[in-house]
Coordinates of C-alpha atoms and ligand atoms in Angstrom, one line a residue:
Chain A
X60 CA 0.3 0.0 -0.3
X61 CA 1.4 3.8 -0.7
X62 CA 1.8 6.0 2.3
X63 CA -0.9 8.1 2.8
X64 CA 1.3 11.7 1.9
X65 CA 4.5 10.9 -0.3
X66 CA 6.2 14.1 -1.0
X67 CA 9.5 14.4 -2.9
X68 CA 11.9 17.6 -3.2
X69 CA 9.1 20.3 -2.3
X70 CA 10.7 23.5 -2.6
X71 CA 8.5 26.5 -2.1
X72 CA 9.1 30.2 -2.3
X73 CA 7.4 33.8 -1.1
X74 CA 7.9 35.6 -3.7
X75 CA 11.3 35.6 -4.5
X76 CA 12.2 34.4 -0.6
X77 CA 13.0 30.6 -1.1
X78 CA 11.6 29.0 2.4
X79 CA 11.9 25.4 1.2
X80 CA 14.6 23.6 0.2
X81 CA 14.1 20.1 -1.6
X82 CA 12.0 18.5 1.4
X83 CA 11.0 15.0 1.4
X84 CA 7.8 14.1 3.3
X85 CA 6.0 10.6 4.4
X86 CA 3.2 9.9 6.6
X87 CA 1.8 6.7 6.6
X88 CA -1.5 5.3 7.8
X89 CA -2.2 5.3 11.2
X90 CA 1.0 7.0 12.1
X91 CA 1.6 9.7 14.5
X92 CA 4.5 12.1 12.9
X93 CA 5.9 15.1 15.1
X94 CA 6.9 18.2 13.0
X95 CA 8.9 20.1 14.6
X96 CA 11.4 23.1 14.3
X97 CA 12.1 26.7 15.7
X98 CA 9.6 29.7 15.1
X99 CA 10.2 30.5 11.0
X100 CA 11.7 27.6 10.1
X101 CA 8.7 26.7 7.6
X102 CA 6.5 24.0 9.3
X103 CA 3.4 26.0 8.2
X104 CA 4.9 26.5 4.6
X105 CA 5.8 23.1 4.7
X106 CA 1.8 21.7 5.7
X107 CA 0.5 24.3 3.5
X108 CA 2.4 23.3 0.3
X109 CA 1.3 19.8 1.3
X110 CA -2.0 20.7 0.9
X111 CA -2.6 22.5 -2.0
X112 CA -2.9 25.9 0.0
X113 CA 0.7 27.3 -1.5
X114 CA 2.1 26.7 -5.0
X115 CA 5.3 24.6 -5.4
X116 CA 8.3 25.5 -7.5
X117 CA 9.5 22.2 -7.5
X118 CA 8.5 18.4 -6.5
X119 CA 5.7 16.1 -6.1
X120 CA 3.1 15.2 -3.5
X121 CA 1.0 12.2 -3.9
X122 CA -2.0 10.8 -1.4
X123 CA -2.5 7.1 -1.1
X124 CA -0.7 7.1 -4.5
X125 CA -2.3 9.6 -6.5
X126 CA -0.6 12.8 -7.9
X127 CA -1.6 15.4 -6.6
X128 CA 1.2 18.2 -7.4
X129 CA -0.2 21.5 -7.8
X130 CA -4.2 20.3 -7.4
X131 CA -6.7 22.3 -5.6
X132 CA -7.2 22.3 -2.0
X133 CA -10.7 20.4 -2.0
X134 CA -9.3 17.8 -3.8
X135 CA -6.4 17.4 -1.5
X136 CA -9.2 17.3 1.4
X137 CA -11.5 15.0 -0.5
X138 CA -8.1 12.5 -0.8
X139 CA -8.3 12.2 3.0
X140 CA -6.3 14.6 4.2
X141 CA -7.6 17.2 7.0
X142 CA -6.7 20.5 8.6
X143 CA -6.5 22.5 11.6
X144 CA -4.5 25.7 10.8
X145 CA -3.1 27.8 12.8
X146 CA -5.1 30.4 13.9
X147 CA -8.1 27.9 13.7
X148 CA -9.8 29.0 10.7
X149 CA -13.2 28.9 12.4
X150 CA -16.1 30.8 10.2
X151 CA -17.5 33.2 12.8
X152 CA -20.3 34.2 10.8
X153 CA -21.7 30.2 11.4
X154 CA -23.1 28.7 14.6
X155 CA -21.0 26.1 16.2
X156 CA -23.4 23.7 14.4
X157 CA -23.2 25.0 11.1
X158 CA -19.2 24.9 11.7
X159 CA -19.7 21.2 11.8
X160 CA -22.6 20.4 9.9
X161 CA -21.0 22.6 6.4
X162 CA -18.0 20.3 6.6
X163 CA -19.6 16.9 7.0
X164 CA -19.0 14.2 4.4
X165 CA -19.3 10.4 4.9
X166 CA -16.8 8.0 5.8
X167 CA -14.9 5.8 3.3
X168 CA -16.6 2.2 3.1
X169 CA -16.0 0.3 6.3
X170 CA -14.5 3.0 8.7
X171 CA -16.2 4.0 11.5
X172 CA -17.3 7.4 10.6
X173 CA -17.4 10.5 12.5
X174 CA -20.7 11.8 12.6
X175 CA -22.2 15.0 14.3
X176 CA -23.2 12.7 17.3
X177 CA -20.2 11.3 17.7
X178 CA -18.2 14.7 17.7
X179 CA -20.5 15.9 20.1
X180 CA -19.8 13.0 22.2
X181 CA -16.2 13.7 21.7
X182 CA -16.3 17.6 22.7
X183 CA -19.3 18.0 25.3
X184 CA -18.0 21.7 25.5
X185 CA -19.4 22.7 22.1
X186 CA -22.3 20.2 22.8
X187 CA -23.1 23.2 24.7
X188 CA -22.7 25.6 22.6
X189 CA -24.8 24.7 19.2
X190 CA -26.8 27.6 18.3
X191 CA -23.9 30.4 19.7
X192 CA -22.2 31.8 16.5
X193 CA -18.5 30.7 16.2
X194 CA -16.9 34.0 16.8
X195 CA -18.1 34.3 20.6
X196 CA -16.4 30.8 21.5
X197 CA -13.6 31.0 23.7
X198 CA -10.1 29.8 22.4
X199 CA -10.5 26.3 23.6
X200 CA -13.6 26.3 22.2
X201 CA -13.0 27.3 19.0
X202 CA -9.7 25.2 19.1
X203 CA -12.6 22.1 19.9
X204 CA -14.7 23.1 17.1
X205 CA -12.0 23.5 14.5
X206 CA -10.9 19.7 15.3
X207 CA -14.6 18.5 15.5
X208 CA -15.2 20.3 12.3
X209 CA -12.1 18.5 10.5
X210 CA -13.2 15.1 11.9
X211 CA -16.6 15.7 10.0
X212 CA -14.9 15.7 7.0
X213 CA -13.9 11.5 8.0
X214 CA -10.1 12.2 6.6
X215 CA -7.6 9.2 7.0
X216 CA -5.3 12.4 8.1
X217 CA -5.2 14.8 10.6
X218 CA -2.9 17.8 10.4
X219 CA -3.1 20.0 13.7
X220 CA -0.8 23.0 13.4
X221 CA -0.2 24.8 16.8
X222 CA -3.5 22.9 17.9
X223 CA -2.8 24.1 21.8
X224 CA -1.2 27.7 20.7
X225 CA -2.2 30.3 22.8
X226 CA -4.8 27.9 25.3
X227 CA -4.4 28.0 29.2
X228 CA -2.6 24.9 30.5
X229 CA -5.6 22.8 31.5
X230 CA -7.5 23.8 28.2
X231 CA -4.2 22.6 26.2
X232 CA -4.2 19.6 28.7
X233 CA -7.8 18.7 26.9
X234 CA -6.9 19.3 23.7
X235 CA -3.9 16.5 24.3
X236 CA -6.0 14.0 25.3
X237 CA -8.5 14.4 22.9
X238 CA -5.6 14.2 19.9
X239 CA -4.8 10.9 21.9
X240 CA -8.1 9.8 21.6
X241 CA -8.0 10.3 18.0
X242 CA -4.6 9.1 17.5
X243 CA -6.1 5.7 19.2
X244 CA -8.7 5.4 16.5
X245 CA -6.2 4.6 14.1
X246 CA -6.3 7.9 11.9
X247 CA -2.8 9.1 11.3
X248 CA -1.8 12.9 12.5
X249 CA 1.0 15.8 11.8
X250 CA 1.4 17.3 14.9
X251 CA 2.9 20.6 15.0
X252 CA 3.4 22.4 18.3
X253 CA 5.6 24.4 20.9
X254 CA 5.2 21.5 23.5
X255 CA 8.5 19.2 22.9
X256 CA 8.0 16.8 25.6
X257 CA 4.1 16.6 24.7
X258 CA 4.8 16.2 21.1
X259 CA 7.5 13.7 21.3
X260 CA 5.8 11.6 23.8
X261 CA 2.7 11.0 21.7
X262 CA 4.8 10.8 18.3
X263 CA 5.7 7.5 16.9
X264 CA 7.6 9.4 14.6
X265 CA 9.7 13.1 15.0
X266 CA 10.9 15.4 12.1
X267 CA 12.5 18.5 12.2
X268 CA 13.0 21.5 9.8
X269 CA 15.6 24.1 10.0
X270 CA 15.9 27.0 7.4
X271 CA 13.3 24.9 5.3
X272 CA 15.4 21.3 5.2
X273 CA 14.8 18.2 6.9
X274 CA 17.7 17.5 9.7
X275 CA 16.1 14.9 11.5
X276 CA 13.6 11.9 10.0
X277 CA 13.1 9.5 12.8
X278 CA 12.3 7.5 16.0
X279 CA 10.6 10.1 18.3
X280 CA 11.7 8.1 21.3
X281 CA 15.3 8.2 19.8
X282 CA 15.2 12.2 19.8
X283 CA 13.6 12.3 22.9
X284 CA 16.7 10.2 24.6
X285 CA 19.3 12.6 22.4
X286 CA 19.4 15.9 24.2
X287 CA 22.3 17.0 22.1
X288 CA 20.1 16.6 19.2
X289 CA 16.9 18.5 20.2
X290 CA 18.9 20.8 22.2
X291 CA 20.9 21.5 18.9
X292 CA 18.0 21.9 16.5
X293 CA 15.1 23.0 18.7
X294 CA 16.4 24.7 22.0
X295 CA 14.8 22.9 24.3
Chain B
X41 CA -37.3 51.8 -12.6
X42 CA -41.3 50.7 -13.1
X43 CA -43.5 53.4 -14.6
X44 CA -45.5 54.6 -11.4
X45 CA -49.5 55.7 -11.6
X46 CA -49.2 59.0 -13.2
X47 CA -53.0 60.2 -12.2
X48 CA -52.8 60.6 -8.6
X49 CA -53.6 63.9 -7.5
X50 CA -51.7 65.9 -4.8
X51 CA -54.0 65.7 -2.3
X52 CA -53.4 63.0 0.1
X53 CA -56.3 61.3 0.8
X54 CA -56.2 57.7 2.5
X55 CA -57.1 55.3 -0.5
X56 CA -54.0 57.0 -2.5
X57 CA -51.6 57.2 0.4
X58 CA -52.5 53.0 0.1
X59 CA -51.7 53.4 -3.5
X60 CA -48.7 55.2 -2.6
X61 CA -47.3 52.5 -0.1
X62 CA -48.2 49.6 -2.6
X63 CA -46.3 51.2 -5.0
X64 CA -43.2 51.9 -2.7
X65 CA -43.0 48.4 -1.4
X66 CA -43.6 47.0 -5.2
X67 CA -41.0 49.2 -6.5
X68 CA -38.4 48.8 -3.5
X69 CA -38.8 45.0 -3.4
X70 CA -38.0 44.8 -7.1
X71 CA -35.4 46.5 -6.7
X72 CA -34.3 44.3 -3.7
X73 CA -34.3 41.3 -6.4
X74 CA -31.8 43.3 -8.5
X75 CA -29.6 44.6 -6.0
X76 CA -29.4 41.2 -3.8
X77 CA -27.0 40.0 -6.5
X78 CA -25.1 42.6 -6.7
X79 CA -24.8 42.5 -3.1
X80 CA -23.9 38.7 -2.7
X81 CA -21.4 38.7 -5.4
X82 CA -19.6 41.8 -4.0
X83 CA -19.9 40.4 -0.3
X84 CA -18.7 36.8 -1.3
X85 CA -16.3 37.3 -4.0
X86 CA -15.5 40.9 -3.6
X87 CA -16.7 41.9 -6.9
X88 CA -17.9 44.9 -8.3
X89 CA -20.2 44.1 -11.2
X90 CA -21.1 46.9 -13.4
X91 CA -22.6 44.9 -15.6
X92 CA -25.2 43.8 -13.4
X93 CA -28.0 46.5 -14.6
X94 CA -26.9 45.1 -18.2
X95 CA -28.5 41.7 -17.1
X96 CA -31.9 43.5 -15.8
X97 CA -32.2 44.9 -19.1
X98 CA -31.3 41.7 -21.0
X99 CA -33.6 40.0 -18.7
X100 CA -36.6 42.4 -20.2
X101 CA -35.3 42.3 -23.3
X102 CA -36.3 38.4 -23.0
X103 CA -39.0 38.6 -21.5
X104 CA -40.4 40.6 -24.6
X105 CA -38.7 38.1 -27.4
X106 CA -40.0 35.6 -25.5
X107 CA -43.6 36.1 -24.9
X108 CA -43.8 36.8 -28.3
X109 CA -42.2 33.3 -29.2
X110 CA -43.8 31.4 -27.0
X111 CA -46.8 33.1 -26.8
X112 CA -47.3 34.3 -22.9
X113 CA -45.6 35.4 -20.2
X114 CA -46.1 32.4 -18.5
X115 CA -44.0 30.6 -20.2
X116 CA -41.6 33.3 -21.1
X117 CA -40.5 33.8 -17.4
X118 CA -39.0 30.5 -16.5
X119 CA -37.6 29.3 -20.1
X120 CA -35.9 33.1 -19.5
X121 CA -34.6 32.7 -16.1
X122 CA -33.0 29.2 -17.3
X123 CA -31.7 30.8 -20.2
X124 CA -30.1 34.1 -17.8
X125 CA -28.9 31.4 -15.1
X126 CA -26.7 29.6 -17.9
X127 CA -25.7 33.0 -19.4
X128 CA -24.4 33.8 -15.7
X129 CA -22.5 30.6 -15.3
X130 CA -21.0 30.6 -18.9
X131 CA -20.3 34.6 -18.1
X132 CA -18.5 33.6 -14.6
X133 CA -16.5 30.6 -16.0
X134 CA -15.3 33.1 -19.3
X135 CA -14.2 35.8 -17.2
X136 CA -15.7 37.1 -14.0
X137 CA -13.5 34.2 -12.5
X138 CA -10.7 35.7 -13.6
X139 CA -11.7 38.8 -11.2
X140 CA -11.7 37.5 -8.0
X141 CA -8.1 37.9 -7.2
X142 CA -7.8 41.2 -9.0
X143 CA -8.1 44.8 -7.6
X144 CA -11.5 46.9 -8.0
X145 CA -9.8 48.6 -11.0
X146 CA -9.6 46.0 -13.0
X147 CA -13.2 44.6 -12.4
X148 CA -14.5 48.2 -12.9
X149 CA -13.0 48.2 -16.2
X150 CA -13.8 44.6 -17.9
X151 CA -17.5 45.3 -16.5
X152 CA -17.6 48.5 -17.7
X153 CA -16.6 46.6 -20.7
X154 CA -19.1 44.3 -20.5
X155 CA -21.8 47.2 -20.2
X156 CA -20.9 48.2 -23.5
X157 CA -20.6 45.0 -24.9
X158 CA -24.2 44.0 -24.1
X159 CA -25.8 47.5 -25.3
X160 CA -24.2 46.8 -28.6
X161 CA -25.4 43.0 -28.7
X162 CA -28.9 44.3 -27.8
X163 CA -28.7 46.9 -30.4
X164 CA -27.9 44.1 -33.2
X165 CA -30.5 41.7 -32.1
X166 CA -33.5 43.9 -30.8
X167 CA -32.5 47.1 -32.3
X168 CA -33.0 50.5 -30.7
X169 CA -36.9 50.5 -30.2
X170 CA -38.8 51.0 -27.3
X171 CA -40.8 48.1 -26.9
X172 CA -44.1 47.0 -24.6
X173 CA -44.1 43.6 -23.2
X174 CA -48.2 42.6 -22.4
X175 CA -49.5 41.3 -19.3
X176 CA -50.6 37.8 -18.8
X177 CA -54.5 38.2 -19.4
X178 CA -55.4 36.8 -15.8
X179 CA -53.3 39.7 -14.0
X180 CA -54.5 42.3 -16.6
X181 CA -57.4 43.2 -14.4
X182 CA -57.7 46.0 -11.5
X183 CA -58.8 45.8 -8.0
X184 CA -60.9 49.0 -7.5
X185 CA -60.2 51.1 -4.4
X186 CA -62.7 53.6 -4.4
X187 CA -65.4 54.7 -7.0
X188 CA -62.1 56.5 -9.1
X189 CA -58.9 54.4 -7.8
X190 CA -58.3 51.0 -8.4
X191 CA -54.8 48.9 -7.9
X192 CA -53.3 46.5 -11.0
X193 CA -53.5 43.1 -9.8
X194 CA -50.2 42.6 -12.1
X195 CA -48.5 44.7 -9.7
X196 CA -49.8 43.1 -6.4
X197 CA -49.0 39.6 -8.1
X198 CA -45.2 41.3 -9.1
X199 CA -45.0 42.2 -5.2
X200 CA -45.8 38.4 -4.1
X201 CA -43.4 36.9 -6.3
X202 CA -40.6 39.6 -5.2
X203 CA -41.8 38.3 -1.8
X204 CA -41.5 35.1 -2.0
X205 CA -38.1 35.1 -3.8
X206 CA -36.6 36.7 -1.0
X207 CA -38.2 34.6 1.6
X208 CA -36.5 31.9 -0.6
X209 CA -33.0 33.5 -0.6
X210 CA -32.9 34.1 3.0
X211 CA -34.1 30.1 3.5
X212 CA -31.3 29.1 1.4
X213 CA -28.8 31.2 3.0
X214 CA -30.1 30.7 6.2
X215 CA -30.9 27.2 6.5
X216 CA -29.3 25.2 4.0
X217 CA -25.7 23.3 3.7
X218 CA -25.4 25.1 0.8
X219 CA -26.1 28.3 2.4
X220 CA -23.6 27.6 5.5
X221 CA -20.8 27.2 2.7
X222 CA -21.5 30.2 1.1
X223 CA -21.3 32.3 4.4
X224 CA -18.6 30.5 5.5
X225 CA -16.8 31.3 1.8
X226 CA -17.4 34.5 2.3
X227 CA -15.2 35.1 5.2
X228 CA -12.7 32.4 5.0
X229 CA -12.7 30.7 1.4
X230 CA -9.5 29.1 1.6
X231 CA -10.6 27.2 4.8
X232 CA -13.6 26.1 3.1
X233 CA -11.7 24.5 0.2
X234 CA -9.3 22.8 3.2
X235 CA -12.5 21.2 4.3
X236 CA -13.0 19.5 0.5
X237 CA -15.4 22.2 -1.2
X238 CA -14.8 23.0 -4.4
X239 CA -14.9 27.0 -3.7
X240 CA -15.3 27.6 -7.8
X241 CA -18.4 26.0 -8.0
X242 CA -19.9 27.8 -4.9
X243 CA -18.9 31.0 -6.9
X244 CA -20.1 29.9 -10.0
X245 CA -23.5 29.0 -8.5
X246 CA -23.6 32.3 -6.5
X247 CA -22.8 34.7 -9.6
X248 CA -25.3 32.8 -11.8
X249 CA -28.0 33.1 -9.2
X250 CA -27.2 36.7 -9.1
X251 CA -27.5 37.0 -12.9
X252 CA -30.9 35.0 -12.6
X253 CA -32.4 36.9 -10.1
X254 CA -31.5 40.5 -12.2
X255 CA -32.9 39.0 -15.5
X256 CA -35.8 37.9 -13.3
X257 CA -36.2 41.3 -12.0
X258 CA -36.4 42.8 -15.5
X259 CA -38.7 40.4 -17.0
X260 CA -41.6 41.2 -14.3
X261 CA -40.9 44.4 -14.9
X262 CA -41.2 44.4 -18.6
X263 CA -45.1 44.5 -19.1
X264 CA -45.4 47.5 -16.5
X265 CA -42.4 49.7 -17.3
X266 CA -41.0 49.4 -21.2
X267 CA -38.2 47.7 -22.8
X268 CA -35.6 50.3 -23.9
X269 CA -32.0 50.8 -24.9
X270 CA -29.9 51.7 -21.7
X271 CA -32.8 50.7 -19.1
X272 CA -29.9 48.7 -17.6
X273 CA -27.9 51.6 -16.5
X274 CA -30.3 53.6 -14.5
X275 CA -31.2 50.5 -12.5
X276 CA -27.6 50.1 -11.7
X277 CA -26.9 53.2 -10.1
X278 CA -30.2 52.7 -7.9
X279 CA -29.1 49.4 -6.9
X280 CA -25.9 50.7 -6.2
X281 CA -27.3 53.2 -3.8
X282 CA -29.7 50.3 -2.1
X283 CA -26.0 48.3 -2.0
X284 CA -24.7 50.9 -0.2
X285 CA -27.4 52.3 2.0
X286 CA -27.7 48.5 3.2
X287 CA -24.6 47.1 3.7
X288 CA -22.4 45.9 1.4
X289 CA -22.6 42.3 1.3
X290 CA -25.7 42.2 3.6
X291 CA -28.9 40.7 2.3
X292 CA -30.7 42.1 4.9
X293 CA -29.6 45.8 4.2
X294 CA -30.8 45.4 0.6
X295 CA -33.9 44.5 1.4
X296 CA -33.6 47.1 4.1
X297 CA -32.4 49.8 1.6
X298 CA -34.5 48.7 -1.6
X299 CA -37.6 49.3 0.5
X300 CA -36.5 52.8 1.5
X301 CA -35.7 53.7 -1.6
X302 CA -39.2 52.5 -2.5
X303 CA -40.8 54.5 -0.2
X304 CA -38.5 58.2 -0.6
X305 CA -38.7 57.8 -4.2
X306 CA -42.3 57.2 -4.6
X307 CA -43.4 59.5 -1.8
X308 CA -40.5 62.2 -3.1
X309 CA -42.5 62.2 -6.3
X310 CA -45.9 62.6 -4.6
X311 CA -45.0 65.5 -2.1
X312 CA -42.8 67.2 -4.7
X313 CA -46.4 67.9 -6.6
X314 CA -47.6 69.2 -3.6
X315 CA -44.9 71.7 -3.0
X316 CA -44.4 72.3 -6.7
X317 CA -47.7 74.0 -6.0
X318 CA -45.9 76.5 -4.4
X319 CA -42.6 76.0 -6.1
X320 CA -40.2 75.1 -3.8
X321 CA -37.5 72.9 -4.9
X322 CA -39.3 70.8 -7.4
X323 CA -36.2 69.4 -8.3
X324 CA -36.2 67.7 -5.1
X325 CA -37.9 64.6 -6.2
X326 CA -34.8 63.5 -8.6
X327 CA -32.5 64.0 -5.7
X328 CA -34.5 62.4 -2.4
X329 CA -32.7 58.8 -2.9
X330 CA -29.4 60.2 -2.6
X331 CA -30.3 62.5 0.0
X332 CA -31.3 59.5 1.8
X333 CA -27.9 57.8 1.1
X334 CA -26.0 60.7 2.3
X335 CA -28.3 61.2 5.4
X336 CA -27.5 57.4 6.1
X337 CA -24.1 57.5 5.5
X338 CA -23.3 59.9 7.6
X339 CA -25.0 58.1 10.5
X340 CA -23.4 55.1 9.8
X341 CA -20.6 55.2 7.0
X342 CA -20.6 50.8 6.8
X343 CA -24.8 51.0 6.0
X344 CA -27.1 50.0 7.9
X345 CA -26.6 46.2 8.3
X346 CA -22.7 46.8 7.0
X347 CA -19.7 45.6 9.1
X348 CA -17.4 47.8 10.6
X349 CA -14.1 47.5 8.4
X350 CA -11.1 47.2 10.5
Ligands
LIG509 N1 3.1 35.1 3.7 C1 4.5 35.0 3.9 N2 5.2 35.7 2.5 C2 6.7 35.9 3.5 N3 7.4 34.9 3.9 C3 6.4 34.2 4.7 C4 5.2 33.8 4.9 N4 5.2 33.0 5.6 C5 5.7 32.9 6.0 N5 7.0 33.3 5.6 C6 8.5 33.5 5.7 O1 8.9 32.0 5.8 C7 9.4 31.0 7.0 C8 8.9 30.1 7.4 O2 7.8 30.6 8.0 P1 6.7 29.4 8.6 O3 5.1 30.5 8.7 O4 6.0 28.5 7.7 O5 7.1 28.8 9.8 P2 7.1 28.1 10.7 O6 7.9 26.9 11.3 O7 5.4 27.6 10.9 O8 7.1 29.0 12.3 P3 6.0 29.6 13.6 O9 6.7 28.2 14.5 O10 6.4 31.0 14.0 O11 4.7 28.7 12.9 C9 9.8 32.5 7.9 O12 11.0 33.0 7.7 C10 8.8 33.2 7.7 O13 9.0 34.6 7.7
LIG510 MG1 3.7 28.0 11.7

């Protein structure tokens, strides 16, 4: 079986500035990948390049073997990749219910599907807020809404960019618990987060970016042990 | 837009006041139908479509041709709407789609060019004469209000149809999944795409629906106004006033703005007749809606239901 996502030799520019320098990226079914790197090293840029949200200047992206290089973002999403962006991207003018319902897509055959009920069971806070506008939720609730909305598309992989950013520690812990639950269902996840110990303990594999290039791609457990390595690249 | 009853006197008695109210509402609802497409296309895709009025004109000419060929307005209306929607979709695919990421200057240039093209095509296809469209016999009657005053059934029917369409639009936008997606797309189209929705299709639907509504408004109005060259430009300006008063992108605003314009324009004309007797500012009639716009914009620069831009 081909990997869920397989990208080769990705180069991405913002205008004249060359941000990604030939990145190879692979995500296998059911795998949890921690994507790490200091501020501005290109994590978000890489995710957006994979998702069709930024044009590639070179390289290729395949999803489940199908060539989606340069494809529109909706085609990547329909191939089974869901995205929880940095800054959340909820629709503030839609109610919680509408935010969830508008995204609903049936699961592929044989998959236990994420329905509105199941999402609300996972996020009881959202169930209490169904008729509120997305814009009126707290930061933690908005984050739950974005994750819940992504699950409503019944993806094979969930990409989380800074899902706990700006949240109170207690709320962040709740989000980590939920990410753990999602992981346990067998869904592949890509996690970008500032909290090194939380990411590295949940991830099977870790990938570190420095200035738009991969400097580490390997076992997350080994990275945790190798203090010198993560001090050097992550400063933690 | 629509020719108003000419025989009303300057005295404000109850029946003629009632007639003016009905006229205001009818004119307002028709304006709403036309302005709704303009405000939605601006609010959702960010495109200023100067050719929107031309689509109203095309609707009126379609009503003229189709009701001659098909024998009645009843057949002309549905056929015309289908043609207009298809035309709108093709236009979006061919040209408008290219404007979404462009600056307003480019949008204004292209859509102004479209006005010229549509006006020329109109001249080639239909000539430059003024035409009339006959009402369906079923609606050609009038309802007597007093011994001397009556109200045409066609205008009542028009108001009813516009009202039903307004409710239908509200229902689609507020209650259906398509409506949710459209509203979501107006704030963050990239996120909508990342949820697996082809935003290009959504934009095409919105644009084509806007064209359909403008053309339908022109078709409805054809029997009470007449069908004439340049009729779209007049409507375009008033529609812009409606959109600005109501708040750009707001359907509710377009409805309120359109009814306000309907009332001010209708009563502006009647009252001027009165004042004209004393010869005070007879020019006020033509200016009344612009005065209204100025007052509203001083009070709320973003329009009645507009969002404050940060
Ligand atoms: N829209 C943009 N235009 C120009 N340069 C950009 C843009 N977005 C990001 N960059 C630059 O590209 C580089 C990578 O940014 P990116 O956002 O991918 O980093 P990141 O690893 O996600 O950082 P963070 O941890 O802060 O989210 C940075 O140097 C940044 O300044
Ligand atoms: Mg980032």
